[in-house]
Backbone as a ProteinNet text record, in pm:
[ID]
protein_1_A
[PRIMARY]
XXXXXXXXXXXXXXXXXXXXXXXXXXXXXXXXXXXXXXXXXXXXXXXXXXXXXXXXXXXXXXXXXXXXXXXXXXXXXXXXXXXXXXXXXXXXXXXXXXXXXXXXXXXXXXXXXXXXXXXXXXXXXXXXXXXXXXXXXXXXXXXXXXXXXXXXXXXXXXXXXXXXXXXXXXXXXXXXXXXXXXXXXXXXXXXXXXXXXXXXXXXXXXXXXXXXXXXXXXXXXXXXXXXXXXXXXXXXXXXXXXXXXXXXXXXXXXXXXXXXXXXXXXXXXXXXXXXXXXXXXXXXXXXXXXX
[TERTIARY]
24485.6	24572.5	24640.4	24757.7	24925.3	24869.2	24764.9	24794.2	24710.7	24608.3	24483.3	24595.4	24717.3	24792.6	24865.4	24909.3	25026	24908.9	24816.6	24712.1	24733.4	24716.5	24625	24788.6	24924.6	25070.1	25091.1	25046.5	25030.6	24956.1	24871.5	24724.8	24724.3	24709.9	24858.3	24923.6	25040.7	25179.9	25135.1	25004.5	24935.9	24862.9	24822.2	24693.4	24814	24859.1	24976.4	25052.3	25122.4	25162.6	25068.5	24956.4	24857.4	24804.9	24831.6	24754.6	24895.4	25017.2	25171.6	25130.1	25114.1	25114.6	25028.8	24907.7	24787.8	24834.2	24798.4	24832.6	24706.4	24781.2	24748	24699.1	24575.2	24518.6	24478.7	24519.4	24509.2	24394.4	24335.9	24234.9	24130.3	23990.7	23948.3	23794.1	23779.1	23684.2	23495.3	23497.2	23287.4	23242.1	23176.6	23109.5	23006.7	22890	22753.5	22824.2	22888	22891.7	22752.5	22802.1	22643.3	22703.1	22682	22678.7	22555.1	22588.6	22489.8	22521.4	22472.4	22540.1	22456.4	22556.1	22459.3	22310.1	22330.9	22253.8	22119.4	22104	22049.6	21946.6	21989.4	21951.7	21815.6	21781.4	21640.8	21630.2	21582.4	21619.1	21503.7	21506.3	21415.8	21434.9	21344.3	21398.4	21481.6	21568.1	21644.2	21556	21514.7	21385.6	21297.8	21210.9	21079.1	20999.2	21024.5	20982.7	20952.3	21101.7	21100.1	21066.2	20986.9	20967.5	21081.8	21021.9	21175.1	21279.7	21278.4	21372.3	21496.2	21470.7	21499.9	21660.6	21766.6	21830.1	21778.9	21827.7	21763.1	21887.7	21836.7	21927.4	21891	21999.5	21958.4	22039.1	21931.4	22023.6	22084.5	22199	22283.3	22267.2	22310.1	22300	22230.6	22176.5	22082.3	21975.5	21979.4	21786.8	21884.8	21863.1	21870.2	21748.7	21607	21478.4	21498.2	21572.6	21596.2	21677.4	21758.4	21808.2	21939.4	21994.8	22096	22206.3	22356.7	22453.2	22425.8	22422.8	22341.2	22459.8	22464.5	22535.3	22438.9	22459.4	22362.1	22426.6	22349.2	22435.1	22357.5	22356.4	22293.5	22367.7	22223.6	22277.8	22208.9	22315.8	22270.9	22260.9	22192.8	22105.7	22277.4	22288.3	22370.9	22374.8	22429.7	22353.4	22314.9	22293.9	22162.9	22297.4	22192.8	22289.9	22187.4	22167.3	22072.8	22052	21936.4	21963.8	22041.7	22129.5	22163.1	22097.8	22124.5	22010.8	22085	22089.4	22209.9	22156.4	22220.7	22173.4	22157.6	22074.7	22053.5	22185.4	22232.4	22379	22474.7	22619.9	22703.9	22674.8	22790.5	22741.1	22946.6	22954.6	23046.5	23061.3	23135.8	23139.7	23196.7	23222.2	23250.4	23236.3	23331.5	23272.1	23290.8	23201.2	23243.9	23183.9	23161.5	23136.5	23076.5	23137.9	23117.6	23256.2	23123	23186.9	23120.7	23125.4	23035.5	23093.5	23028.3	23127.5	22998.8	23079.6	23002.9	23073.3	23032.1	23100.9	23006	23055.6	22945.9	22890.1	22798.8	22744.2	22838.1	22849.5	22957	23101.9	23141.9	23263.1	23260.6	23396.9	23405.1	23377.1	23366.2	23329.2	23475.4	23498.1	23591.5	23521.4	23550.6	23469.1	23582.6	23505.5	23605.2	23570.1	23669.4	23639.6	23642.4	23576.7	23592.6	23703	23655.8	23801.2	23810.3	23713.5	23734.2	23628.7	23735.2	23660.5	23613.7	23448.1	23446.8	23401	23368.1	23260	23229.8	23109.9	22978.8	22882	22954.2	22925	22773.5	22699.7	22567.4	22562.5	22465.4	22416.7	22476.3	22553.3	22660.3	22595.3	22585	22474.4	22610	22489.7	22623.4	22511.7	22610.7	22498.8	22595.5	22565.5	22573.2	22551.4	22678	22632.5	22705	22655.4	22684.2	22748.5	22787.4	22819.9	22854	22863.8	22909.3	22765.2	22718.4	22638.1	22569.5	22645.1	22648.8	22702.2	22661.9	22692.9	22668.1	22747	22747.8	22823.9	22764.5	22841.9	22789.6	22875.2	22801.6	22890.7	22781.2	22759.6	22696.9	22799.4	22739.6	22722.4	22637.9	22633.2	22604.1	22704.6	22708.9	22533.4	22466.9	22260.2	22215.8	22129.6	21981.8	21888.2	21777	21747.3	21830.1	21867.5	21897	21830.4	21800.1	21715.5	21824.7	21727.6	21743	21635.2	21712.8	21713.5	21665.4	21650.4	21665.2	21811.3	21823.1	21957.4	21961.5	21820.2	21741.4	21747.6	21780.5	21826.5	21954.6	22022.8	22192.3	22236.5	22335.8	22410.9	22509.8	22593.5	22772.4	22771.8	22777.4	22847.8	22984	23045.3	23191.7	23256.6	23230.5	23297.3	23331.6	23460.5	23455.1	23468.7	23440.9	23434.8	23570.1	23608.7	23722.8	23670.4	23740.9	23704.3	23873.2	23868.6	23987.6	23975.2	24039.2	24090.3	24029.9	24067.6	24138.7	24285.4	24333.7	24443.5	24570.5	24468.7	24541.1	24507.2	24485.6	24476.4	24647.8	24677.4	24745.5	24728.5	24806.6	24831	25024	24934.3	25048.5	25072.5	25164.9	25119.9	25112.2	25024.8	24958.7	25083	25154.6	25248.3	25191.1	25116.5	25044.6	25020.1	25112.1	25082.5	25151.8	25100.3	25163	25141.6	25265.2	25243	25265.8	25224.6	25201.4	25370	25414.7	25537	25637.4	25679.5	25828.5	25953.3	25959.2	26063.6	26076.2	25909.3	25918.6	25951.4	26009	26003.1	25929.5	25989.4	25860.7	25794	25947.6	25865.6	25867.9	25857.1	25730.1	25621.9	25567.8	25398.7	25342.6	25216.1	25215	25167.8	25188.6	25139.3	24963.9	24864.9	24772.2	24803.3	24749	24785.9	24667.1	24720	24590.9	24577.4	24459.4	24463.2	24385.9	24426.8	24359.5	24237.9	24128.2	24023.9	23964.9	23906.8	23885.5	23877.2	23902.3	23866.8	24010.4	24024.1	24071.3	24130.5	24143.1	24190.3	24229.8	24330.9	24320.7	24247.9	24129.3	24053.9	23926	23950.9	23809.1	23705.8	23720.6	23563.6	23564.4	23482.1	23441.4	23572.9	23624.4	23745.8	23678	23767.1	23726.8	23898.8	23832.1	24014.1	23989.4	24029	24004.5	24150.7	24091.5	24203.2	24210.1	24387.7	24370.1	24428	24299.7	24395	24399.4	24550.1	24631.7	24586.4	24641.7	24563	24613.5	24544.8	24559.3	24573.1	24537.6	24525.7	24422.9	24488.7	24442.3	24462.9	24350.9	24358.6	24288.6	24276.5	24129.6	24198.8	24063.7	24055.6	24049.2	24107.1	24089.5	24050.5	23935.1	23883	23873.9	23972.5	23947.2	23858.8	23781.6	23674.8	23532.7	23389.2	23330.4	23187.7	23300.1	23140.9	23191.2	23213	23336.7	23181.5	23246.8	23141.2	23252.3	23177.5	23299.6	23216.8	23281.2	23185.3	23280	23223.5	23354.8	23333.2	23473.7	23451.8	23461.9	23587.5	23668.8	23708.7	23631	23694.2	23586.9	23622.5	23496.2	23602	23610.3	23651.7	23545	23620.9	23532.3	23541.9	23430.6	23388.6	23342.2	23474.1	23460.8	23381.1	23307.4	23261.8	23327.2	23350.5	23454.9	23441.5	23368.6	23421.5	23427.1	23467	23496.8	23343.1	23256.7	23161.2	23026.7	23110.1	23036.3	23102.1	23071.9	23173.4	23055.7	23085.4	23027.4	23105.2	23052.5	23156.3	23057.3	23193.8	23081.5	23116.7	23048.3	23066	23010.8	23112.4	23080.5	22945.7	22961.1	22876	22816.2	22885.3	22810.7	22916.8	22887.6	22901.6	22928.3	23005.4	23017	23027.2	23050.5	23009.8	23004	23048.5	23004.9	22996.5	22994.4	23019.4	23096.2	23121.1	23244	23366.1	23488.7	23567.9	23532.4	23614.5	23629.2	23646.2	23689.5	23816.4	23693.3	23743.6	23676.1	23757.2	23775.8	23785.5	23757.9	23905.8	23850.2	23964.2	23942.7	24042.7	24047.8	24124.5	24104.1	24108.3	24069.1	24060.3	24204	24199.7	24369.1	24403.2	24284.4	24290.4	24248.3	24279.3	24260.6	24245	24333.9	24287.6	24198	24173	24042.4	24013.5	23933.5	23960.9	23838.7	23842.3	23760.4	23734.7	23634.3	23612.3	23574.1	23631.4	23635.9	23548.3	23449.6	23430.7	23456.2	23528.1	23546.8	23529.2	23554.8	23599.6	23670.3	23788.1	23885.8	24037.7	24108.3	24175.3	24137.8	24211.2	24209.9	24353	24352.8	24492.4	24486.6	24581.8	24513.6	24626.6	24572.2	24662.6	24686.1	24771.6	24814.6	24831.7	24802.1	24840.6	24892.6	25013.6	25062.2	25146.3	25125.4	25136.1	25276.7
4415.3	4353.3	4386	4407.3	4437.4	4602.7	4686.2	4827.3	4783.1	4726.1	4742.9	4668.1	4545.1	4516.7	4645.2	4737.5	4848	4933.1	4929.8	5010.5	5019.7	4916.5	4826.1	4866.6	4803.5	4794.4	4971.8	5076	5205.4	5278.3	5220.4	5232.9	5179.3	5062.5	4978.7	5064.7	5072.2	5155	5299.3	5367.8	5472.2	5458.5	5340.6	5304.6	5246.3	5147.4	5064.7	5220.9	5337.4	5450.4	5517.1	5523.9	5591.8	5544.3	5404.5	5315.3	5295.5	5310.4	5253.7	5412.9	5501.5	5652.9	5651.5	5558.3	5541.2	5548.9	5643.8	5623.3	5557.1	5457	5323.3	5401.1	5431.8	5451.3	5365	5400.9	5313.4	5312.7	5431.7	5401.6	5369.2	5270.2	5210.4	5252.5	5222.5	5270.2	5247.9	5410.7	5432.8	5289.2	5270.3	5238	5165.8	5160.4	5059.4	5018.3	4820.2	4711.8	4657.3	4623.3	4517	4378.5	4273.8	4157.8	4077.1	4043.2	3975.6	3843.4	3722.7	3653.3	3575.9	3468.1	3459.3	3366.5	3260	3219.6	3341.1	3434.8	3529.8	3584.3	3561.7	3712	3670.9	3729.8	3684.2	3724.9	3644.3	3656.8	3611.3	3697.4	3741.7	3759.1	3729.1	3761.9	3907.3	3945.2	4046.3	4150.8	4093.9	4142.1	4107.5	4117.4	4075.5	4021.8	4112.3	4038.1	4034	3971	3820	3642.9	3665	3595.5	3466	3328.4	3250	3226.6	3320.9	3328.4	3405.9	3534.1	3597.3	3513.1	3572.7	3521.1	3595.5	3523.6	3593.4	3666	3782	3820.4	3869.8	3920.5	3942	4051.2	4168.1	4285.9	4304.5	4349	4309.6	4436.9	4567.7	4671.3	4775.5	4904	4941.7	4908.6	4979.1	4976.1	4903.2	4820.8	4850.3	4934.3	4890.8	5006	5110.8	5189.7	5315.6	5355.3	5503	5632.2	5610.7	5525.3	5507.8	5412.1	5420.8	5302.6	5172	5052.8	4882.1	4811.3	4737.3	4628.5	4467.4	4417.7	4251.7	4167.4	4073	3962.6	3892.8	3870	3760.7	3612.4	3568.1	3359	3344.7	3285.6	3258	3099.1	2982.9	2899.9	2875.9	2766.1	2695.5	2705.8	2761.7	2738.9	2893.4	3027	3133.4	3242.4	3271.6	3343.6	3490.7	3608.9	3692.2	3709.2	3813.3	3878.5	3999.5	4072.8	4198.1	4333.2	4348.4	4443.9	4573.7	4659.8	4804.7	4764.4	4879.2	4975.5	5075.5	5077.4	5300.1	5296.5	5248.8	5280.2	5168	5279.1	5173.2	5052.1	4986	4890.9	4749.6	4705	4654.9	4544.7	4406.9	4296.7	4165.7	4144.2	4043.8	3899	3834.8	3677.3	3615.9	3549.5	3497	3315.9	3264.9	3114.5	3116	2967.8	2924.1	2989.5	3089.4	3078.9	3195.9	3290.6	3438.9	3500.5	3466.3	3622.9	3745	3824.7	3963.1	4033.9	4081.1	4157.5	4209.9	4249.1	4308.1	4146.2	4146.2	4042.9	3935.7	4003.2	3969.2	3900.8	3941.3	3913.2	3764.8	3726.1	3587.7	3535.3	3463.6	3462.3	3399.7	3500.4	3513.2	3479	3336.8	3294.1	3294.3	3424.1	3453.8	3388.6	3333.2	3288.6	3324.1	3281.8	3360.2	3467.6	3539	3652.2	3726.8	3698.3	3797.6	3912	4065.1	4092.3	4262.8	4341.7	4331.8	4442.6	4541.8	4690.6	4660.5	4753.9	4766	4857.7	4977.9	5050.1	5138.3	5210.8	5255.3	5261.8	5219.7	5272.9	5164.9	5038.9	4987.9	4871.1	4815.8	4681	4630.8	4462.8	4422.3	4254.6	4118.9	4000.1	3950.2	3867.7	3836.2	3700.3	3549.3	3456.2	3358.7	3218.8	3197.1	2994.6	2926.8	2855.3	2741.7	2707.2	2602	2592.8	2519.6	2439.9	2557.4	2604	2732.9	2870.2	2994.6	3060	3184.1	3211.7	3379.6	3463.4	3595.8	3666.2	3861.3	3901.2	3993.1	4141.4	4227.1	4311.8	4436.4	4602	4699.6	4821.5	4895.5	5057	5161.5	5230.4	5355.3	5473.3	5448	5526.9	5456	5422.5	5352.6	5494.1	5384.9	5255.8	5167.7	5040.1	4932.6	4851.2	4961.1	4920.7	4836.7	4741.8	4653.6	4709.3	4727.7	4762.1	4723.8	4782.3	4672.7	4787.6	4681.3	4770.8	4852.8	4909.7	4947.2	5088.3	5111	5204.6	5270.8	5201.3	5231.6	5387.4	5394.7	5533	5516.1	5614.4	5611.8	5712.6	5653.2	5719.4	5785.7	5750	5778	5661	5574.2	5467.4	5387	5290	5143.2	5021.1	4909.9	4813.6	4764.9	4659.1	4655	4486.8	4438.1	4271.1	4211.9	4185.9	4149.6	3990.8	3884.5	3740.2	3775	3645	3628.5	3639.1	3590.5	3543	3670	3800.1	3935	3986.4	4038.7	4038.5	4034.6	4213.2	4241.4	4240	4149.8	4154.7	4179	4317.9	4360.6	4312.5	4300.5	4287.6	4394.1	4389.1	4506.3	4608.5	4685.5	4747.2	4806	4852.8	4853.3	4770.8	4646.9	4547.4	4544.7	4583	4553.6	4365.3	4368.1	4201	4217.7	4157.4	4156	4073.7	3991.3	3932.4	3989.1	4071.2	4127.1	4059.9	3939.5	3826.4	3766.8	3747	3626.9	3693.9	3571.9	3616.3	3590.5	3744.6	3725.2	3621.5	3548.1	3406.6	3251.2	3341.3	3212.7	3146.9	3329.8	3313.5	3412	3428.6	3463.4	3608.9	3737.6	3853.6	3897.8	3969.2	3981.2	4048.8	4009.9	4144.9	4198	4275.8	4369.2	4450	4379.7	4450.2	4566.3	4704.3	4773.6	4778.2	4789.6	4777.2	4879.4	5011.6	5109.8	5251.3	5341.8	5523.5	5528.5	5656.1	5676.8	5718.4	5645.8	5668.8	5768	5880.4	6003.4	6090.6	6088.7	6176.1	6171.2	6082.6	6092.1	6034.1	5965	5930.3	5716	5733.5	5596.7	5503.9	5369.2	5332.7	5177	5086.6	4931.8	4902.7	4778.6	4675	4588.6	4452	4288.2	4326.2	4255.1	4193.3	4029.3	3964.8	3831.5	3795	3752.2	3725.7	3553.7	3536.9	3379.1	3296.8	3190.2	3080.2	3123	3069.9	3104.8	3216.8	3326.2	3433.8	3451.3	3541.2	3576.9	3738	3813.7	3986.3	4086.2	4195.5	4311	4399.8	4421.4	4545.7	4639.6	4760	4865.9	5009.4	5027.2	5127.9	5284.6	5395.1	5493.9	5547.7	5524.5	5560.1	5639	5692.2	5759.5	5608.5	5501.4	5414.3	5281	5245.2	5120.8	4955	4916.9	4764.8	4706.7	4502.2	4405.8	4334	4283.8	4131.5	3942.7	3878.1	3824.4	3728.5	3739	3647	3491.2	3446.4	3324.6	3291.6	3126.8	3093.1	3117.7	3102.1	3133.5	3170.8	3282.5	3349.4	3386.5	3372.4	3399.9	3532.3	3581.6	3736.2	3671.5	3781.4	3725.9	3921.6	3906.1	4002.9	4113.1	4252.4	4307.1	4207	4218.1	4172.5	3971.1	3910	3790	3687.9	3747.4	3608.6	3577.9	3609.2	3618.6	3584.3	3417.4	3427.2	3406	3467.4	3384.6	3366.9	3280.2	3227.7	3281.4	3332.9	3435.2	3320.3	3226.5	3201.1	3296.7	3225.7	3324.7	3467.8	3530.9	3633.3	3684.3	3614.5	3748.8	3908	3960.9	4042.7	4143.8	4209.4	4314.2	4468	4572.4	4682.9	4772.6	4863.4	5019	5132.8	5198.1	5358	5412.3	5500.7	5597.4	5481.1	5494.4	5423.4	5362.7	5234.3	5053.1	4930.7	4853	4741.4	4658	4552.9	4435	4331.7	4244.1	4104.2	4017.6	3932.2	3830	3716.3	3567.2	3485.7	3395.4	3330	3295.4	3116.2	3058.8	2889.8	2813.1	2727.2	2690.2	2677.3	2606.1	2525.5	2610.7	2682.9	2811.1	2969.2	3031.7	3165.6	3283.8	3390.8	3390.3	3579.5	3574	3677.4	3767.6	3895.9	3975.3	4101.8	4138.9	4263.8	4369	4500.9	4615.5	4768.7	4802	4926.1	5047.3	5135.7	5227.6	5353.5	5479.5	5628.8	5659.7	5592	5604.9	5512.9	5548.9	5422.3	5314.2	5190.5	5106.2	5022.9	4928.4	4864.6	4731.3	4604.8	4520.5	4510.9	4438.9	4434.2	4271.5	4215	4081.3	3983.7	3976.2	3895	3784.3	3690.8	3547.9	3521.6	3424.2	3340.3	3195.7
7723.9	7860.8	7931.6	7851.7	7953.7	7980.8	7896	7945.7	8074	8081.9	8199.2	8335.5	8257.7	8436	8464	8345.3	8348.2	8456.7	8498	8581.9	8633.8	8655.5	8796.7	8874.1	8838.1	8932.5	8970	8831.4	8931.6	8977.8	8991.2	9123.8	9232.5	9251	9314.2	9362.1	9331	9395	9485.3	9429.3	9486.9	9617.4	9550.5	9715.6	9840.6	9786.2	9927.5	9979.6	9920.8	9957.6	10045.7	10013.8	10071.7	10244.2	10249.7	10299	10405.6	10345.5	10415.3	10560.2	10524.1	10608.4	10708.2	10664.9	10761.1	10924.1	10976.6	11107.1	11167	11301.4	11403.7	11506	11493.4	11631.4	11744.9	11823.6	11984.7	12074.8	12077.3	12136.6	12034.9	12145.6	12085.7	11921.8	11871.6	11777.9	11789.9	11739.3	11779.5	11660.7	11633.7	11508.8	11540.8	11437.9	11396.9	11282	11305.9	11270.6	11220.2	11093	11074.8	10980	11031.5	10960.1	10881.4	10774	10681.8	10617.9	10692.3	10617.4	10463.6	10391.9	10299.6	10286.6	10325.9	10398.5	10467.2	10544.6	10511.6	10423.3	10310.1	10181.3	10114.5	10076.5	10028	9842.2	9778.6	9664.7	9614.8	9488.7	9366.8	9256.4	9146.5	8980.4	8997.9	8895.4	8903	8798.3	8681.5	8574.4	8590.9	8712.1	8708.6	8596.7	8453.9	8312.3	8277.4	8280.2	8210.5	8320	8400.6	8468.2	8575.4	8506.6	8542.3	8438.8	8354.6	8301	8324.5	8433.5	8463.4	8578.5	8588.2	8713.1	8837.5	8934.2	9099.5	9153.2	9205	9285.9	9432.9	9477.1	9629.5	9703.3	9796.4	9796.6	9924.3	9940.3	10051.5	10125.6	10023.2	10064.7	9990.6	10048.6	9927.2	9918.9	9750.4	9748.9	9631.6	9492.6	9387.8	9285.1	9360.8	9245.6	9369.6	9417.1	9479.4	9359	9433.8	9381.9	9474.5	9579.4	9626.8	9558.9	9625.2	9581.1	9693.6	9531.7	9615.1	9569.3	9681.6	9600.3	9628.4	9559.2	9516	9518.6	9523.6	9447.6	9337.6	9240.8	9112.4	9138.5	9076.3	9020.4	8942.6	8843	8615.9	8703.7	8659.2	8621.7	8514.4	8479.4	8416	8284.4	8160.4	8035.7	8015.9	8127	8032.8	7980.5	7926.8	7829	7791.4	7799.5	7827.4	7688.6	7628.5	7526.3	7535.6	7388.3	7409.4	7470	7544.8	7649.1	7637.1	7743.7	7827.6	7974.7	8057.9	8104	8165	8242.7	8297.7	8334.6	8484.4	8471.3	8518.1	8489.9	8558.2	8633.7	8643.7	8752.1	8733.9	8818.5	8852.8	8949.9	8859.5	8874	8978.8	9059.1	9106.6	9131.4	9050.5	9007.4	9146.6	9226.1	9335.6	9364.3	9173	9199	9071.8	8993.1	8860.8	8777.9	8634.4	8504.6	8428.1	8476.7	8396.2	8233.1	8164.7	7995.2	8034.3	7997.2	8007.7	7891.7	7812.1	7652.2	7599.4	7453	7348	7277.8	7201	7138.7	7050.5	7019.3	6864.6	6986.4	7094.1	7155.3	7160.4	7090	7190.1	7321.2	7321.5	7467.7	7588.4	7686	7749.1	7912.2	7984	8062.8	8186.7	8302.5	8394.1	8477.6	8605.6	8673.8	8814.6	8910.3	9080.5	9095.7	9134.2	9190.2	9082.7	8958.6	8827.9	8842.6	8806.1	8803	8661.6	8667.7	8520.7	8558.5	8437.2	8487.6	8371.1	8366.3	8314	8247.5	8162.6	8074.7	8102	8118.5	8142.2	7979.5	7937.8	7758.7	7683.9	7722.7	7618.3	7585.6	7442.7	7387.5	7517.7	7569.3	7580.6	7636.7	7581.8	7699	7861.8	7886.3	8009.3	7991	7996.9	7993.5	8143.2	8123.7	8291.9	8201.8	8243.2	8219.3	8274.4	8415.4	8551.5	8611.1	8683	8777.3	8822.5	8900.6	9048.2	8941	8944.4	8917.3	9002	9033.8	9147.5	9156.6	9113.7	9132.7	9185.7	9231.6	9356.1	9233.6	9227.5	9156.2	9260.9	9213	9267.5	9159.7	9224.5	9140.8	9177.4	9138	9283.5	9238.7	9193.2	9187.1	9113.9	9182	9107.3	9058.2	9005.2	9005.5	8908.3	8911.9	8812.2	8696.5	8580.2	8511.3	8396.6	8317.9	8194.9	8107.3	7975.2	7930	7773.1	7589.4	7529.2	7500.9	7304.2	7319.1	7183.3	7181.1	7087.7	7118.2	7279.5	7331.7	7377.8	7300.3	7297.6	7292.7	7421.7	7436.3	7502.5	7437.2	7487.7	7589.7	7665.6	7785.7	7821	7716	7758.9	7823.6	7910.3	7972.5	7838.1	7933.4	7820.3	7914.4	7911.6	7959.7	8030.3	8157.3	8159	8202.7	8142.8	8194.4	8239.7	8344.2	8430	8533	8414.6	8439.8	8602.2	8684	8847.2	8803.9	8696.2	8700.6	8713.9	8620.4	8609.5	8690.2	8817.6	8903.8	9016.7	9048.8	9084.7	9218.2	9300.8	9380.5	9489.4	9556.7	9699.6	9760.8	9936.4	10017.9	10115.1	10128.5	10202.4	10235.9	10259.5	10336.7	10479.2	10490.7	10627.8	10728.2	10683.3	10725.1	10932.1	11036	11137.3	11192.4	11318.1	11338.4	11456.6	11532.6	11655.4	11734.1	11695.6	11669.9	11607.2	11622.4	11511.2	11487.2	11587	11579.4	11486.3	11426.7	11301.4	11175.8	11094.8	10982.3	10876.7	10812.8	10704.1	10593.1	10599.3	10580.2	10610.5	10722.8	10824.9	10759.1	10744.6	10727.6	10604.2	10523.9	10412.7	10465.8	10447.9	10460.7	10377.7	10482.7	10312.2	10220.8	10119.3	10014.9	9971.8	9893.9	9816.4	9678.4	9642.4	9495.9	9491.8	9413.3	9386.7	9244.5	9309.4	9158.5	9049	9184.6	9082.7	9187.4	9142.7	9206.7	9300.2	9288.1	9387.3	9536.4	9635	9796.7	9825.9	9725.7	9792.9	9785.4	9694.4	9676.2	9742.8	9924.2	9945.7	9947.1	9834.4	9765.1	9786	9759.1	9739	9657.8	9665.8	9591.8	9638.7	9528.8	9548.1	9574.7	9614.7	9645.2	9689.2	9637.2	9758.8	9807.2	9950.4	9977.9	10024.9	10041.1	10063.6	10186.5	10248.7	10409.8	10370.5	10434.6	10397.4	10516.8	10486	10610.3	10717.9	10789.3	10942.5	10976.3	10924.3	11019.7	11098.1	11151.3	11282.8	11328.2	11306.6	11321.6	11316.3	11261	11188.9	11098.5	11022.6	10962.2	11037.5	11033.3	11084.7	11003.1	10981.3	10895.8	10993.4	10869.6	10936.5	10874.1	10707.4	10646.5	10716.2	10677.9	10732.6	10659.6	10590	10501.3	10459.6	10524.7	10510	10455.3	10360.8	10251.3	10305.4	10296.2	10255.4	10221.3	10167.6	10033.8	10034	10139.6	10066.5	9923.9	9895.4	9759.8	9726.3	9874.8	9836.9	9942.2	9973.3	10109	10251.2	10391.7	10465.5	10588	10643.8	10746.5	10871.4	10974.1	11084.6	11109.2	11181	11239	11336.9	11431.5	11538.3	11626.7	11713.5	11785.3	11849.7	11911.5	11955.1	12072.6	12172.2	12260.2	12299.4	12135.7	12117.4	12156.7	12230.7	12269.3	12148.6	12051.6	11879.9	11770	11699	11579.7	11516.3	11383.1	11270.3	11118.5	11118.8	10963.4	10838.8	10798.5	10657.9	10542.5	10447	10343.6	10205.6	10155	9971.2	9993.4	10020.1	9997.2	10097.7	10197.4	10349.5	10368.8	10432.1	10440.5	10573.5	10605.2	10690.1	10635.6	10759.3	10696.2	10858.2	10805.1	10976	10917	10991	10985.3	10996.1	11030.2	11150.1	11109.4	11213.5	11211.1	11318.8	11234	11295.1	11296.5	11385.7	11407.1	11349.5	11325.8	11222.9	11273.2	11320.8	11444.4	11348.1	11199.6	11171.7	11189	11177	11120.9	11046.5	10940.7	10851.3	10827.7	10715.3	10786.2	10753.2	10813	10856.6	10687.1	10686	10450.6	10329.6	10367.2	10305.1	10302.4	10239.7	10208.6	10170.8	10254.2	10246.7	10123	10050.3	9934.2	9986.2	10007	10013	9989.9	9939.6	9828.7	9935	9869.8	10062.7	9955.7	9967	9944	10026.3	10035.7	10110.6	10092.1	10162.3	10104.8	10245	10307.6	10300.3	10378.6	10447.9	10467.3	10512.4	10510.2	10586.9	10689.9	10754.3	10743	10805	10778.3	10810.2	10916.8	11023.3	11151.9	11164.6	11180.3	11151.7	11302.8	11312.2	11484.6	11462.8	11459.9	11371.4	11560.4	11599.5	11729.5	11697.6
[MASK]
+++++++++++++++++++++++++++++++++++++++++++++++++++++++++++++++++++++++++++++++++++++++++++++++++++++++++++++++++++++++++++++++++++++++++++++++++++++++++++++++++++++++++++++++++++++++++++++++++++++++++++++++++++++++++++++++++++++++++++++++++++++++++++++++++++++++++++++++++++++++++++++++++++

């Protein structure tokens, strides 16, 4: 775990430097934005062959039965424990609710609470279990289809699994933060924070991070990449249409995205901070407007 934390600190430093060098453009962004509420998602068995014993899944973006990158939610019943199995593709997971265990079949249980992150390499035998009454995780693949296969077909693809409890996520203040009220002391309100999870933002390829918006946050996320995708992990931020005529409350599991340079206006609840998972292939700014 110490090595993982050291790795996260080093890669976070790279990310913050990269984001800090982002140029904030003053002109309006043209983009195609989309918002999907968690309440609008359609659920079906993750593994139809297991029927009612299968966890439920809801595709957020992409197609897990196709060949493209995909993000989807998985819902586990209390006490669920899968048989040992493998997947044909590597996936990443972020716990949204409950407690989830994902590891070698013989490993001691490591119950990951909401906000935890893990990766499961293709071909490696493992089990997945859930402990609480409500258990939901966001799952992401870079290519499909997503298949569940018997452990007898296990193979080593050279990757190793990673399990990071929420308490071990390394958060840093987003150095690209721009406040509309420069007279305020930084101690008067909390700044947004960022945690690097995977990938390398300097390579112009997809990478993943989480951002934490403090209570009473009012501001924007301005994306400079061609593909921006965000899933709410914790809290209930409000998404505001650019013209300010429509506001959507984003419960955990809700999603917003855009193609091309774009601006997403958000406010965070006065009682709770918001944590959002972001997958993108370019730099982005978190711009806070504090009153």
